[in-house]
Coordinates of C-alpha atoms in Angstrom, one line a residue:
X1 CA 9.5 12.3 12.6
X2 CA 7.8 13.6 15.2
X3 CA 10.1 13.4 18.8
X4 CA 8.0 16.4 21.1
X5 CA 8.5 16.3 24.4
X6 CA 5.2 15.6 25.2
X7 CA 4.7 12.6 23.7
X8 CA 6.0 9.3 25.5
X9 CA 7.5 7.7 22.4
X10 CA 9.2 8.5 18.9
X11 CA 6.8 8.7 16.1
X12 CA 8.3 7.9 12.6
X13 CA 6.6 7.0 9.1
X14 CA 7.5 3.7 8.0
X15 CA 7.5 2.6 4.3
X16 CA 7.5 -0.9 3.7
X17 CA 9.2 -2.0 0.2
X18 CA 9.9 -5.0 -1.2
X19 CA 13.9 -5.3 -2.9
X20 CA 15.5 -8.3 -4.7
X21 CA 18.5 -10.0 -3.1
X22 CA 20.6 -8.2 -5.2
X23 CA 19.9 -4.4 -3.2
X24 CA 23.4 -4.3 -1.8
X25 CA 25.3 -4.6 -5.6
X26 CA 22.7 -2.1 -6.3
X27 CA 23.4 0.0 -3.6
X28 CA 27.0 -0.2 -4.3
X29 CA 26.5 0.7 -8.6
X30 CA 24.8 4.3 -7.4
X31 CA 27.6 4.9 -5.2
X32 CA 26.9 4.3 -1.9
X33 CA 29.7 2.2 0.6
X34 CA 29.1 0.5 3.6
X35 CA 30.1 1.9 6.3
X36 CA 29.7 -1.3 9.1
X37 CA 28.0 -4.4 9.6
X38 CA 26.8 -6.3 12.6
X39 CA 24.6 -9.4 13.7
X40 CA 22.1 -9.2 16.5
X41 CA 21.3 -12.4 17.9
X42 CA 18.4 -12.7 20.5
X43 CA 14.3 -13.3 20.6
X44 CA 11.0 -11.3 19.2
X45 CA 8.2 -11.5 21.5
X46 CA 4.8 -10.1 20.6
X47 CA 2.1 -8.5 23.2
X48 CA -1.0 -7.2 20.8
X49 CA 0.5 -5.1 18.3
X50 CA 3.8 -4.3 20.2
X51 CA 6.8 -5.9 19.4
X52 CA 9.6 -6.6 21.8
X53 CA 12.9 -7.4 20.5
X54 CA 15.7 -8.3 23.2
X55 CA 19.3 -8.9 21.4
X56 CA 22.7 -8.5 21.8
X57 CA 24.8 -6.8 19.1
X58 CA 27.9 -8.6 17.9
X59 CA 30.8 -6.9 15.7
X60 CA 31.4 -9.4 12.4
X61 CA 35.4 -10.0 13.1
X62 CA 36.0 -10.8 9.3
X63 CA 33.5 -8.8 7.1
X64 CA 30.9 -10.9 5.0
X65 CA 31.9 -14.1 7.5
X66 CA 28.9 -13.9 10.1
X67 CA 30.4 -17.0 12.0
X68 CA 33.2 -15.2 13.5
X69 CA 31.9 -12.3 15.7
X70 CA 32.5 -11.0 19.0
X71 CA 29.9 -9.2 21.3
X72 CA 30.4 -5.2 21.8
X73 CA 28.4 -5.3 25.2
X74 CA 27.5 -8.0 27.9
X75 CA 24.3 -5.7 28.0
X76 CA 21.5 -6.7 26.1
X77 CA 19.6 -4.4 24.2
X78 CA 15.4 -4.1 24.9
X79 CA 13.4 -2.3 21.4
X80 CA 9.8 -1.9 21.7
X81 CA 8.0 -0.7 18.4
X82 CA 4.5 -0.3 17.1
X83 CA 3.6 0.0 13.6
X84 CA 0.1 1.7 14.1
X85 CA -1.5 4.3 11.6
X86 CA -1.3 7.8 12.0
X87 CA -3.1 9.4 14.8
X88 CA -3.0 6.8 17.1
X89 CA -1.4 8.2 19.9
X90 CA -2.8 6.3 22.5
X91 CA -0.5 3.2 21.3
X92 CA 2.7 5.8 22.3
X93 CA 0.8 5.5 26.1
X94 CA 0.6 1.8 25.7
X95 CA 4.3 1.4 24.9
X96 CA 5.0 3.9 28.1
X97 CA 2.7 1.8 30.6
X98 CA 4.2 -1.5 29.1
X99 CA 7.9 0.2 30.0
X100 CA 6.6 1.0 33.6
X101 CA 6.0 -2.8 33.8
X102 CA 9.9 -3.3 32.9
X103 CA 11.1 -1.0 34.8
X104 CA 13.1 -2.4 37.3
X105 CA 15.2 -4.8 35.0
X106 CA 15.2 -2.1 32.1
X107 CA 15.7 1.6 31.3
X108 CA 13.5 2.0 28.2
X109 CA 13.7 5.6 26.9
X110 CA 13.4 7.5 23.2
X111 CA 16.5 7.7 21.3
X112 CA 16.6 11.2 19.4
X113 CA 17.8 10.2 15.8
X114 CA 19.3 13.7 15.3
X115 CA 21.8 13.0 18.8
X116 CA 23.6 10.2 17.0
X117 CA 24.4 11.9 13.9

């Protein structure tokens, strides 16, 4: 990860793999537990190579029962990502003028990964 400062958005490396629909028993066989589970229910818009998720998040009531959930904001939450190659850092300035545009109905900003744990 690279989260400087200087630069107008969070940079991560993103591996893309494919998994059978049996990941979570697998998961579960080398030990691992879940620890929660939500829905997100909302829209995906696309704008080049950007992509603009607006949701809400809703906590599952009954675990493995996604019909019965209750939402843990009235806020909805705005996510704008790239997936770019590396180097390009003038996509980071496109995501930051694309924010400017949002502005007044939203408070875009970088989330440091390291805050939340």
């Amino acid at each position: 990860e690279i989260g400087d400062k200087n630069r107008h958005a969070l940079v991560r490396n993103c591996v893309d793999i494919a998994t059978s629909d049996n990941l979570t028993d697998f998961l579960v066989e080398m030990g691992f537990r879940m620890d929660h589970e939500f829905v997100a229910k909302g829209h995906v818009f696309r704008k080049g190579i950007m992509k603009i998720m607006v949701y809400k998040i809703f906590r599952i009531l009954m675990p493995g029962n996604t019909e019965s959930i209750e939402p843990l904001s009235l806020s909805y939450l705005v996510e704008l990502s790239v997936v770019a190659p590396a180097g390009q850092d003038v996509v980071s300035d496109d995501m930051r003028n694309f924010a400017e545009q949002l502005k007044p109905l939203v408070h875009l900003e970088k989330i440091d990964p390291k805050r939340l744990m």
